[in-house]
XYZ file of C-alpha atoms in Angstrom:
718
model
C 12.397 -33.666 -8.500
C 11.909 -32.669 -11.733
C 10.313 -33.294 -14.957
C 13.021 -33.819 -17.790
C 9.925 -32.676 -21.049
C 9.829 -29.349 -21.268
C 5.586 -29.074 -21.589
C 4.893 -32.216 -19.748
C 1.963 -32.236 -17.051
C 4.326 -32.650 -13.797
C 3.814 -35.571 -11.943
C 4.051 -37.018 -8.925
C 7.211 -40.483 -9.134
C 7.535 -42.111 -5.099
C 5.291 -39.395 -3.369
C 8.124 -36.404 -4.448
C 7.045 -34.258 -6.660
C 8.066 -33.640 -10.436
C 8.806 -30.448 -11.079
C 8.616 -28.707 -14.150
C 11.831 -28.297 -16.303
C 13.439 -24.780 -16.025
C 16.282 -24.520 -17.602
C 19.417 -23.001 -16.116
C 22.308 -21.062 -18.196
C 25.871 -20.141 -17.093
C 24.856 -16.447 -16.234
C 27.057 -14.896 -13.323
C 27.585 -10.923 -12.359
C 30.921 -9.850 -10.206
C 29.300 -7.361 -8.277
C 32.336 -5.431 -5.272
C 34.631 -8.476 -6.258
C 31.845 -11.142 -5.702
C 30.639 -14.041 -8.710
C 27.395 -14.831 -8.131
C 25.083 -16.536 -10.592
C 21.724 -15.515 -12.140
C 20.817 -19.243 -13.801
C 17.566 -18.197 -14.610
C 18.373 -14.457 -15.879
C 16.247 -14.842 -18.917
C 13.452 -15.292 -16.554
C 13.011 -11.641 -16.348
C 11.983 -11.747 -19.939
C 8.241 -11.155 -19.202
C 7.653 -11.392 -23.146
C 9.298 -14.532 -24.013
C 7.573 -17.584 -25.499
C 9.928 -19.870 -22.647
C 8.080 -17.199 -19.793
C 5.117 -18.261 -20.676
C 5.480 -21.516 -20.792
C 7.071 -21.540 -17.695
C 3.929 -19.758 -16.379
C 1.823 -21.916 -17.757
C 3.689 -25.512 -16.381
C 3.659 -23.732 -13.137
C -0.058 -22.915 -12.752
C -0.871 -26.116 -13.612
C 1.234 -27.105 -10.962
C 0.142 -24.786 -8.433
C -3.691 -25.988 -9.179
C -3.266 -29.247 -8.058
C -2.439 -28.101 -4.253
C -4.766 -25.148 -4.803
C -7.672 -26.821 -4.777
C -6.452 -29.695 -1.910
C -8.192 -28.867 0.395
C -12.045 -30.399 1.522
C -13.692 -27.804 1.748
C -12.578 -25.172 -0.795
C -15.918 -24.376 -1.936
C -17.789 -24.074 1.639
C -14.827 -21.359 2.327
C -15.421 -19.947 -1.358
C -18.913 -19.933 -0.025
C -18.780 -18.381 3.297
C -16.566 -16.161 1.803
C -17.952 -14.689 -0.915
C -20.752 -13.908 1.802
C -18.958 -12.109 3.856
C -17.579 -9.980 1.345
C -21.324 -9.094 0.211
C -21.944 -6.194 2.558
C -23.285 -2.919 1.854
C -19.661 -0.722 1.850
C -19.199 3.062 1.356
C -16.481 5.447 2.120
C -16.606 8.913 4.172
C -18.670 11.494 2.618
C -17.467 14.680 1.214
C -18.097 17.950 -0.286
C -16.915 19.668 -3.170
C -19.288 22.468 -5.440
C -22.217 22.428 -4.560
C -22.187 18.724 -4.188
C -21.357 16.454 -1.721
C -19.942 12.241 -3.047
C -19.049 9.170 -2.230
C -18.158 5.457 -3.192
C -20.240 2.567 -2.390
C -19.539 -0.901 -3.282
C -23.494 -2.926 -3.634
C -20.894 -6.114 -2.075
C -19.992 -7.939 -4.982
C -19.621 -5.337 -8.004
C -15.747 -5.328 -9.021
C -15.374 -1.863 -8.770
C -16.632 1.132 -6.431
C -19.054 3.196 -7.735
C -18.540 6.659 -6.616
C -21.619 8.371 -5.976
C -23.411 12.149 -6.455
C -25.541 14.059 -3.827
C -27.343 17.769 -4.095
C -26.990 17.593 -0.011
C -25.880 14.986 2.186
C -29.841 13.719 2.700
C -31.084 13.443 -1.123
C -31.147 11.486 -3.116
C -27.927 9.600 -4.388
C -27.095 9.361 -8.645
C -24.570 7.389 -10.248
C -21.434 10.222 -10.277
C -18.293 7.797 -11.931
C -19.089 3.585 -12.229
C -15.735 2.457 -13.340
C -17.708 -1.007 -13.615
C -18.852 -0.402 -17.077
C -15.245 0.172 -18.775
C -14.086 -3.340 -18.498
C -16.167 -6.285 -18.781
C -14.469 -8.290 -16.128
C -13.931 -5.427 -14.158
C -10.141 -5.191 -14.147
C -10.112 -1.266 -15.026
C -9.668 0.643 -11.844
C -10.278 3.776 -10.902
C -6.488 5.636 -9.293
C -5.620 8.825 -8.643
C -8.955 11.522 -8.731
C -9.526 15.153 -8.345
C -12.693 17.681 -8.861
C -11.232 21.682 -9.179
C -11.520 24.067 -6.695
C -15.728 25.347 -7.599
C -15.976 21.464 -7.912
C -17.041 21.714 -11.705
C -14.595 19.690 -12.973
C -13.296 16.353 -12.035
C -10.206 14.539 -13.055
C -9.838 10.687 -13.455
C -7.643 8.079 -13.310
C -8.557 4.633 -14.745
C -5.891 1.863 -14.542
C -6.130 -1.253 -16.829
C -5.514 -4.566 -15.004
C -3.935 -3.482 -12.218
C -0.789 -1.750 -13.585
C 0.725 1.357 -11.496
C 0.420 3.293 -15.454
C -3.048 5.596 -15.429
C -4.696 7.399 -18.076
C -6.161 10.576 -17.430
C -9.972 11.363 -17.977
C -12.263 14.378 -17.601
C -15.650 15.550 -16.790
C -18.168 18.410 -15.890
C -20.299 17.778 -12.605
C -23.622 17.295 -14.786
C -20.679 14.214 -15.988
C -20.397 14.729 -19.097
C -16.949 13.694 -20.173
C -14.535 16.158 -22.141
C -11.942 15.426 -25.077
C -9.765 15.826 -23.208
C -7.069 12.237 -21.927
C -3.613 12.163 -20.686
C -1.543 9.121 -21.680
C 1.466 7.114 -19.692
C 0.612 9.083 -16.486
C 1.942 6.764 -13.526
C 2.693 7.739 -9.526
C 0.912 11.034 -10.466
C -1.041 13.529 -8.440
C -3.215 15.937 -9.921
C -4.120 19.750 -8.476
C -6.559 21.929 -10.734
C -5.387 25.624 -10.325
C -8.592 28.074 -9.383
C -9.583 29.672 -12.381
C -10.620 25.720 -13.914
C -8.162 25.985 -16.357
C -6.633 23.053 -16.068
C -4.145 20.807 -13.611
C -0.382 19.704 -12.848
C 0.187 15.876 -13.283
C 3.296 13.757 -13.118
C 4.306 11.255 -16.365
C 7.056 9.130 -17.977
C 8.188 8.485 -21.510
C 5.713 6.078 -23.316
C 7.874 2.983 -22.780
C 8.661 -0.297 -24.955
C 5.594 -2.276 -24.128
C 3.247 -3.947 -27.057
C -0.344 -2.412 -27.145
C -2.277 -3.682 -24.850
C 0.246 -5.577 -22.352
C 0.114 -1.839 -20.404
C 2.133 -3.228 -16.992
C 3.936 -6.296 -18.360
C 7.461 -3.845 -19.070
C 10.092 -3.822 -16.627
C 12.206 -0.835 -17.801
C 13.498 1.278 -15.145
C 11.009 4.453 -14.760
C 13.262 7.196 -14.766
C 13.161 10.892 -15.988
C 9.633 12.094 -14.079
C 8.268 14.917 -15.606
C 5.756 17.818 -14.117
C 3.733 19.254 -16.932
C 0.697 21.841 -16.888
C -2.069 20.449 -18.755
C -4.148 23.374 -20.484
C -7.958 21.829 -19.983
C -9.264 21.409 -24.064
C -5.797 21.450 -25.899
C -4.036 18.652 -26.557
C -1.666 16.275 -24.424
C 1.371 17.096 -26.359
C 0.954 21.018 -26.027
C 0.883 20.106 -21.674
C 3.666 22.840 -20.637
C 6.435 20.837 -18.908
C 7.070 22.562 -15.438
C 9.807 20.129 -14.155
C 12.224 17.776 -15.096
C 15.724 16.894 -13.459
C 17.438 14.782 -15.710
C 21.006 15.081 -13.959
C 18.937 13.388 -11.711
C 16.993 11.393 -13.399
C 15.354 9.535 -10.332
C 13.711 12.187 -8.550
C 10.427 12.060 -8.567
C 8.786 15.607 -9.005
C 4.346 16.749 -7.987
C 2.695 20.013 -7.596
C -0.319 21.395 -5.570
C -1.779 24.974 -5.671
C -2.394 26.084 -2.385
C -5.695 26.634 -0.998
C -5.595 30.319 -1.433
C -4.652 30.056 -5.474
C -1.671 31.505 -4.953
C 1.016 29.107 -4.880
C 2.121 26.265 -6.145
C 3.582 24.187 -3.782
C 6.264 22.457 -5.497
C 8.128 19.683 -3.531
C 10.933 16.804 -4.662
C 11.083 13.171 -3.337
C 14.444 11.378 -4.856
C 12.649 7.815 -3.345
C 10.844 5.892 -0.315
C 12.748 8.283 2.285
C 10.263 10.451 3.784
C 12.886 13.704 2.722
C 11.861 16.106 0.033
C 12.530 19.387 -1.444
C 10.395 22.253 -0.295
C 9.843 24.682 -3.327
C 6.934 27.659 -3.684
C 6.102 29.045 -6.419
C 4.520 32.717 -6.525
C 1.220 32.682 -8.772
C -0.578 36.177 -8.785
C 3.226 37.299 -8.774
C 2.846 35.562 -12.419
C -0.588 37.314 -12.784
C -2.042 33.700 -12.811
C -0.414 32.163 -15.679
C 1.282 29.100 -16.459
C 4.746 28.381 -18.433
C 7.504 26.429 -17.611
C 9.826 29.795 -16.290
C 8.335 29.953 -13.114
C 10.209 32.079 -10.873
C 11.231 29.109 -8.297
C 11.491 29.561 -4.105
C 13.726 27.347 -3.477
C 12.967 26.971 0.832
C 13.905 23.882 1.477
C 17.228 22.183 -1.419
C 18.212 19.998 0.587
C 16.588 16.382 1.411
C 17.015 16.473 4.918
C 13.625 16.497 6.200
C 10.388 16.134 5.379
C 8.128 18.710 4.545
C 3.615 18.157 3.655
C 1.543 21.562 2.585
C -1.551 21.905 5.308
C -2.744 25.056 4.637
C -1.534 28.976 3.935
C -2.705 31.947 5.729
C -1.633 34.786 2.779
C 2.583 34.482 3.256
C 2.443 31.982 5.977
C 2.310 28.304 5.080
C 2.126 25.286 7.294
C 3.354 22.040 6.956
C 3.664 18.518 8.830
C 7.098 17.628 9.294
C 9.687 15.137 10.863
C 12.467 17.705 10.640
C 14.318 17.147 14.726
C 11.117 15.485 14.777
C 10.971 11.794 13.709
C 7.627 10.851 15.433
C 6.081 14.617 13.151
C 5.469 18.367 14.309
C 2.984 20.847 12.211
C 6.092 24.218 11.519
C 4.619 26.710 9.979
C 7.065 29.054 7.200
C 6.544 32.721 6.408
C 7.614 33.308 2.897
C 7.562 37.369 3.843
C 10.250 36.912 6.648
C 12.304 34.074 5.499
C 15.193 34.548 8.938
C 12.828 33.580 10.603
C 12.896 29.921 9.021
C 10.713 26.610 10.481
C 8.805 28.419 14.133
C 7.196 24.812 15.919
C 2.863 25.310 16.228
C 2.207 22.034 17.554
C 5.019 20.293 19.103
C 6.544 16.804 18.250
C 4.617 14.340 21.219
C 5.774 10.053 22.430
C 2.731 9.293 19.708
C 3.327 9.774 16.491
C 1.558 13.109 14.202
C 0.394 10.365 11.167
C -2.705 12.772 9.861
C -3.081 16.455 9.494
C -5.873 18.573 7.490
C -7.159 22.345 8.737
C -10.341 22.107 8.657
C -13.505 24.578 10.237
C -11.389 28.063 7.842
C -8.707 28.091 11.602
C -8.415 24.398 13.702
C -6.170 21.544 12.620
C -7.953 18.378 12.611
C -4.635 15.911 14.751
C -4.348 12.503 14.169
C -2.067 10.790 16.485
C -1.192 6.343 16.300
C -0.922 5.608 19.980
C -0.085 1.940 20.006
C -1.177 1.224 16.552
C -4.518 2.729 17.095
C -5.934 6.066 16.324
C -6.708 9.185 18.159
C -8.026 12.009 16.843
C -7.883 15.855 18.618
C -9.024 19.662 17.559
C -6.271 22.040 17.822
C -6.244 25.910 17.119
C -5.103 26.346 13.877
C -2.097 30.446 14.435
C -1.719 28.920 18.184
C -1.405 25.160 18.085
C -2.862 25.431 21.010
C -5.068 21.936 22.579
C -9.333 22.374 21.525
C -10.774 18.821 22.335
C -10.096 15.390 21.762
C -12.862 13.978 19.050
C -14.397 10.913 21.310
C -13.477 7.925 18.643
C -13.612 4.181 19.085
C -10.806 2.249 19.633
C -9.224 0.849 16.154
C -8.212 2.488 12.990
C -9.733 5.346 11.279
C -9.203 6.116 7.200
C -11.181 7.969 5.107
C -10.796 11.480 6.962
C -13.074 14.012 4.962
C -12.557 17.718 4.931
C -11.983 20.718 4.303
C -10.381 24.560 5.351
C -13.762 25.286 3.926
C -15.784 22.834 5.353
C -17.962 23.805 8.840
C -18.263 20.000 10.039
C -15.685 17.001 8.871
C -16.481 12.741 8.134
C -13.748 9.408 8.970
C -14.516 5.636 8.642
C -13.657 3.371 11.812
C -12.665 0.333 11.312
C -11.435 -2.579 13.696
C -10.586 -6.951 12.951
C -14.397 -7.030 13.699
C -15.975 -3.855 12.941
C -16.326 -3.438 9.448
C -16.428 -0.070 8.913
C -18.706 3.396 10.529
C -18.674 6.887 9.501
C -18.662 8.923 11.692
C -19.409 13.203 10.726
C -18.335 15.885 13.204
C -20.147 19.080 12.970
C -19.218 22.325 14.086
C -22.454 23.946 13.837
C -23.752 21.895 17.157
C -23.186 24.182 19.897
C -22.289 21.400 22.304
C -19.423 20.039 21.840
C -20.188 16.445 23.349
C -22.893 16.204 21.194
C -21.010 17.770 17.573
C -19.956 14.097 16.637
C -22.461 11.301 15.467
C -23.178 7.729 13.675
C -23.619 8.600 10.187
C -23.306 5.434 9.070
C -22.934 1.966 9.113
C -21.750 -0.749 7.247
C -23.601 -5.119 8.656
C -22.317 -7.932 7.571
C -25.077 -10.504 6.678
C -24.419 -13.220 9.124
C -21.655 -12.215 11.051
C -21.916 -11.945 15.135
C -18.601 -9.932 15.866
C -19.646 -10.193 20.092
C -18.353 -14.309 19.364
C -14.922 -12.731 18.969
C -12.285 -11.628 20.777
C -8.900 -9.399 19.461
C -6.760 -8.460 22.209
C -2.571 -6.880 21.699
C 0.184 -7.992 23.112
C 3.886 -7.118 23.793
C 6.819 -9.635 22.707
C 10.088 -8.874 22.655
C 12.309 -9.437 20.045
C 16.036 -11.097 19.594
C 17.498 -7.910 20.693
C 14.732 -7.157 23.907
C 13.175 -5.303 21.814
C 8.591 -4.881 22.706
C 6.945 -5.164 19.469
C 3.492 -4.635 19.493
C 0.425 -7.806 17.745
C -2.701 -7.784 17.483
C -4.263 -11.752 18.102
C -8.139 -12.344 16.667
C -9.421 -15.835 17.107
C -13.003 -17.103 19.240
C -13.715 -16.440 22.537
C -13.049 -19.025 25.105
C -10.236 -20.568 23.257
C -7.863 -23.293 24.631
C -4.169 -22.455 24.119
C -3.643 -26.523 23.751
C -0.542 -25.360 21.307
C -2.929 -26.482 18.069
C -5.095 -24.371 16.790
C -4.822 -22.969 13.744
C -2.292 -19.792 13.119
C -1.546 -17.507 10.323
C 0.719 -14.974 10.653
C 0.952 -11.604 9.169
C 3.772 -9.184 8.865
C 4.834 -6.499 7.033
C 7.936 -4.494 8.612
C 9.298 -1.322 5.510
C 9.001 1.161 3.998
C 7.444 3.407 7.284
C 3.491 1.843 6.458
C 2.195 0.486 9.833
C 0.119 -2.157 9.823
C -3.149 -1.216 11.367
C -6.716 -3.070 12.639
C -8.616 -3.571 8.809
C -12.215 -5.968 8.333
C -10.994 -8.852 6.428
C -13.579 -11.241 5.369
C -11.274 -13.815 5.031
C -9.976 -13.452 8.634
C -13.491 -13.919 10.231
C -13.932 -17.359 7.445
C -10.074 -18.688 9.181
C -11.357 -18.124 12.609
C -15.036 -18.875 12.544
C -15.145 -22.104 10.459
C -11.101 -23.292 10.450
C -10.945 -22.366 14.371
C -8.179 -20.903 13.681
C -5.971 -17.703 15.333
C -5.118 -14.556 13.436
C -2.013 -12.328 14.245
C -0.468 -9.379 12.566
C 2.801 -8.292 14.188
C 4.122 -5.134 13.853
C 7.810 -5.382 13.022
C 10.322 -2.606 13.247
C 10.828 -0.606 9.457
C 6.938 0.049 9.394
C 6.041 3.439 10.703
C 3.951 2.298 13.527
C 6.577 4.570 16.501
C 8.022 7.134 13.738
C 10.643 7.079 11.634
C 13.290 5.730 14.780
C 10.968 2.539 14.559
C 11.694 2.250 10.745
C 15.166 2.492 10.498
C 15.408 0.859 13.268
C 14.293 -1.621 10.710
C 16.159 -0.151 6.901
C 19.197 -0.626 5.212
C 21.448 -2.422 7.861
C 19.250 -3.595 10.365
C 16.903 -4.555 8.016
C 17.565 -8.003 10.197
C 15.460 -6.655 13.037
C 12.708 -7.437 10.607
C 13.461 -11.295 9.783
C 14.427 -11.439 13.304
C 10.762 -9.224 14.691
C 8.714 -11.756 12.487
C 10.092 -15.523 13.328
C 9.809 -14.096 17.289
C 6.144 -13.152 17.028
C 6.192 -16.533 15.723
C 8.325 -18.506 18.807
C 5.975 -16.152 20.660
C 2.511 -18.233 19.780
C 3.942 -21.352 20.520
C 5.965 -20.652 23.844
C 2.405 -19.184 24.616
C 0.520 -22.397 23.230
C -1.653 -20.753 20.654
C 0.122 -22.819 18.011
C 3.205 -24.834 17.447
C 5.504 -24.598 14.078
C 3.511 -27.730 11.645
C 0.195 -25.468 12.058
C 1.950 -22.542 11.618
C 1.248 -19.870 8.041
C 2.985 -17.311 7.541
C 2.250 -14.952 5.399
C 3.136 -10.883 3.634
C 2.517 -8.634 0.993
C 5.589 -7.317 -1.535
C 8.465 -5.331 1.222
C 6.342 -8.826 3.824
C 6.363 -10.902 0.671
C 10.423 -10.423 1.566
C 9.386 -11.197 4.848
C 8.482 -14.316 3.993
C 10.001 -16.011 1.774
C 13.195 -14.306 4.222
C 12.266 -16.277 7.478
C 11.364 -19.424 5.458
C 15.108 -19.525 4.307
C 16.115 -18.411 7.611
C 13.490 -20.393 9.642
C 12.340 -22.938 7.751
C 11.030 -24.658 11.172
C 9.499 -22.455 12.188
C 6.454 -22.695 9.369
C 3.898 -24.833 8.827
C 3.336 -23.415 4.809
C 4.434 -19.892 3.509
C 2.929 -17.765 1.712
C 4.277 -14.700 0.006
C 2.923 -12.570 -2.433
C 4.414 -10.279 -5.230
C 7.264 -10.505 -3.325
C 11.092 -8.712 -3.733
C 12.878 -11.399 -3.723
C 16.115 -10.810 -6.254
C 17.800 -7.911 -3.620
C 20.750 -7.746 -5.778
C 19.008 -6.433 -9.016
C 15.788 -5.867 -7.752
C 16.670 -1.708 -8.485
C 16.884 -2.432 -11.980
C 13.357 -2.702 -12.610
C 10.207 -0.674 -12.972
C 10.179 1.661 -10.207
C 13.149 -0.336 -7.847
C 15.364 2.347 -7.487
C 13.388 4.225 -5.313
C 13.530 1.142 -2.422
C 17.210 1.366 -2.516
C 16.428 4.031 0.543
C 15.163 0.959 2.409
C 16.627 -1.865 1.358
C 20.403 -0.168 0.426
C 22.511 0.301 -2.638
C 23.552 -3.009 -4.058
C 25.737 -1.543 -7.307
C 27.208 1.472 -5.611
C 27.473 0.196 -1.551
C 30.188 -2.457 -0.896
C 28.877 -2.794 2.507
C 25.171 -2.822 1.702
C 25.841 -5.184 -0.870
C 26.882 -7.386 1.531
C 24.292 -7.182 3.935
C 21.227 -7.921 0.523
C 23.598 -10.615 0.012
C 22.956 -12.344 2.771
C 19.124 -12.172 3.135
C 18.391 -11.861 -0.455
C 15.758 -14.888 -0.294
C 16.640 -15.999 -4.129
C 20.731 -16.286 -3.238
C 19.722 -17.747 0.048
C 17.676 -21.453 -0.242
C 18.254 -23.555 2.777
C 19.929 -26.636 2.217
C 20.471 -27.539 5.372
C 16.565 -27.818 6.887
C 13.449 -28.623 4.878
C 11.004 -26.398 4.239
C 7.118 -26.042 4.771
C 4.957 -26.218 2.136
C 5.772 -22.814 0.163
C 3.294 -20.704 -2.088
C 4.640 -17.684 -3.754
C 1.397 -15.496 -5.543
C 2.520 -13.244 -8.359
C 0.582 -10.838 -11.092
C 1.319 -10.817 -14.830
C 0.632 -7.155 -14.875
C 2.865 -6.079 -11.583
C 4.655 -3.341 -13.188
C 5.540 -2.477 -9.246
C 7.807 -5.943 -8.553
C 7.285 -7.239 -10.993
C 7.156 -11.141 -11.202
C 10.645 -11.828 -12.809
C 11.214 -12.181 -8.323
C 9.153 -14.923 -8.595
C 9.759 -16.625 -11.218
C 13.050 -16.952 -9.852
C 12.970 -17.273 -6.842
C 9.975 -20.124 -6.722
C 13.040 -21.772 -10.100
C 15.466 -21.891 -7.805
C 13.437 -22.890 -4.479
C 12.183 -26.034 -6.233
C 15.840 -27.081 -8.037
C 17.584 -26.169 -5.079
C 15.574 -27.116 -1.978
C 12.871 -29.592 -3.749
C 14.874 -32.461 -3.567
C 14.920 -31.895 0.050
C 10.850 -32.289 0.793
C 7.844 -33.444 -0.138
C 6.101 -30.628 0.069
C 4.962 -28.337 -2.465
C 6.548 -25.340 -4.172
C 4.639 -23.657 -6.115
C 3.771 -20.627 -7.939
C 0.147 -18.722 -8.391
C 0.536 -16.312 -11.196
C -2.789 -13.683 -12.467
C -3.336 -12.686 -15.719
C -4.982 -9.452 -15.957
C -3.981 -7.891 -11.819
C -0.982 -6.238 -10.377
C 0.303 -5.696 -7.224
C -2.880 -5.442 -5.788
C -4.512 -1.996 -6.190
C -7.988 -1.962 -8.140
C -8.257 -5.599 -7.893
C -11.762 -6.986 -8.592
C -13.704 -8.293 -5.990
C -14.023 -11.559 -8.077
C -10.450 -12.465 -8.381
C -9.696 -11.001 -4.595
C -11.769 -13.307 -3.881
C -10.687 -16.508 -5.987
C -6.994 -15.499 -4.675
C -7.583 -15.629 -1.483
C -9.593 -18.913 -1.539
C -6.767 -20.325 -2.941
C -4.525 -19.193 -0.298
C -6.251 -19.673 2.597
C -7.210 -23.260 0.935
C -3.244 -23.739 0.665
C -2.854 -22.258 3.917
C -5.539 -24.865 5.349
C -4.638 -27.839 3.363
C -0.706 -28.143 4.450
C -1.782 -26.886 8.569
C -4.008 -29.805 8.264
C -6.947 -26.418 9.748
C -10.456 -28.514 9.446
C -13.874 -27.219 8.631
C -16.596 -26.676 11.214
C -19.772 -24.860 10.129
C-alpha cells in the first residue's frame, strides 16, 4: 500500500505497511525492439528536491524497521567492544625508514607510523583523522619514491572515488603540490625524485562539496606526469586515446628506473595492452613524445610487471594460463616472444613479487586457502614452501632490494597475525617468525569452529562454502543463519575476521556461511567465465543452492535464513530475492547494481560490461540481462520476505539511483502482496565502502544485523 500524501510519515493500516508516495511516469525506452518502462527515471537525478524528499521519506520509514530488534543496543555494545582492538598492517621499508599502519581500535581511520629501525619507537607520519572532524577523509593509494625521500598520498572525501593527491617529504614536511580530480589512479615516481605519473579524468560538472554525488560517465582517462614544484596545469599529458574513450592507462617505473611500463585496460576483464618506454634512451627526460615499444597491442591476456634484469622483463600473466603463470620477455630478442619461467599449476597463482634480489615469492590459492612458495627468479626453480597457517594471506610487503618480507594472516576466527621472513637467518626453517599478533578483548576463538564444505549447484558443479558457528551446534533446522555471496569480476571471497559474524554466532546462536560462487576468482579465469555474461545465471543458481544445502543439512530453515552481498553481491541478493523469495527469511542488498539495462551509462559502469554484457550493442546480451535485471523482474507470484537495501549518497562507483529505483518498484509492485517490510537505508557522507570510518561501519552493521535478527527471529543470549 502506498501513502497518497507526499512528505507525510507512513503509517500502518490493517497490518499492511503504508509506503511513501513515489511518483510514477510513463517514460519508456525501446531497446532491440523491446519496450522497457522506466517509471522512476527521475530518481536518477541526485540533486533534485524530489529525490531528496524521496530519500528523507524512505529513511524515516526504514529507521522504524531497523530499530525493532529488542537486543539492538546489546548488539551495538558488543560489536563496538569487538571492533575495539589494536590493528596493524605488515610493515614495509622505504629509504632509511620502516612504516606501518595502526588503528588503536575505534579510530575513524588508520594512522601511518614511521620508524628508524624495525624495533625503534614509532612516530606518527600521516594521520588522516586530522583532516575531517567526522573522520570521512580517507587515505587512498599512496606511494614513496625510490629513495624514500618523497611520499605522495591520495585523500578521498565522504567515500567518493575522486581523490586529491598531496606530497610530503620523509620528515613529514608537506610540499605545495596538489593534484585534483584524480580517480582510479596509481602513483609511480621516476627515480630522480623529480616527478610521478598519475591518472585522472576531466573535472565533472558538480557543485562545490558534492564530488561523488554526480552520475556522469567516466571516460577519456588521461595519464599525466607531474613535475615536483610545478602547478598541475603544467603536467605533461603522456597518454589519452579519445578514439577509445573507455580505455584506462597507467604507468609503472621499472625497478631499475630505466623504463616506463604502460598498461592499457579497456574494462574489468583481466586483459591489457603492454607498452614499454626506454627512459634511459630519452636521457630520463619525460615528455609527451616518447617512443613507445608496443610489446602487446591487443586485449587477449593480462600482463603484470614484476621486475626486469636489464632488457629481460618478468610478468605474471594468464596468456594460455587461466590460473596464471610467470613469463619473461627480452626486449633485445623480441622474436623469442614470452618465455615460460614458472608454469601454470592446478592452484591459482594469485600473488607474485620479487624479493631478496633474485627470488620469486609466489602466493597460490588452493581451494580458497593461501599458500606461499619461493622460486628462483631466473630459472623458475622451486626453492622452498613458506610454512603459513590455513587461511588468508594479505599485505605482503617486500621488494627486490629487501632481504626480508612481511605478511599478514587472518581467518574467520583470527583477527590477524603479522609474520616476518628474514633471509639473513641461515637455517631456512627458522627464517619465519611471528612479528606481531592482534588480540581481541573478551573473545575466545576456541568456542567456535569453521569448516569448508563442497555442495552441488543446479548443474552439478561443486561449489566451496565456509561455515562458521559455535562448537556443538545442534543441526535441528532452526538456527539463525547468515549467507553471504559475491560471484563476479574474478574476485575471490576468502576468509576474514568479522566482529559482526562473531556477535551473530556467539550471542544470537547464528551460523555464518560464505559461498564461493562462480564468477569469482577462486579457481582462476575458467571459474570467472563460468559466472559472467551469458553464464551469469550460474551465479544465482550457486547462491540459491547454497541456501538449499544449508536447509537440507538442517543448519536452518527458510524463515531463519538471511542473505547478504554488496555491489555485484547486491545484484546477487536482489536477483535471488526475485527468483526464489521462498528460500529466505530476510534479504539485505548493499550498494547493488540493480538496473541491468542502464548500469553502463553512469560513472564507471561502462567498464562492467565485460562481466555483465553490452545491453545497447548486443541483442543477446540485452535479452539475457533483461531476464534477471532486479529492477525489471519483481516477483508477483510469491510474497517477499523482509528486504532492506543499503546505499550511500556519495557512492560514485555503483550510484545510488540503482537502489532508489529498485526499492520504489519493489514497494509499488510487491508491497501490496506481503506484510514484510521492503525498505531502504541511505547513508550520507559515505560511498561504496572503502575508507568508511569505523563509527559509520559500526552503525551500519548494527542496523543491518538488527533488521536481519528481527526478521528471522534471532534471540540474544549474553
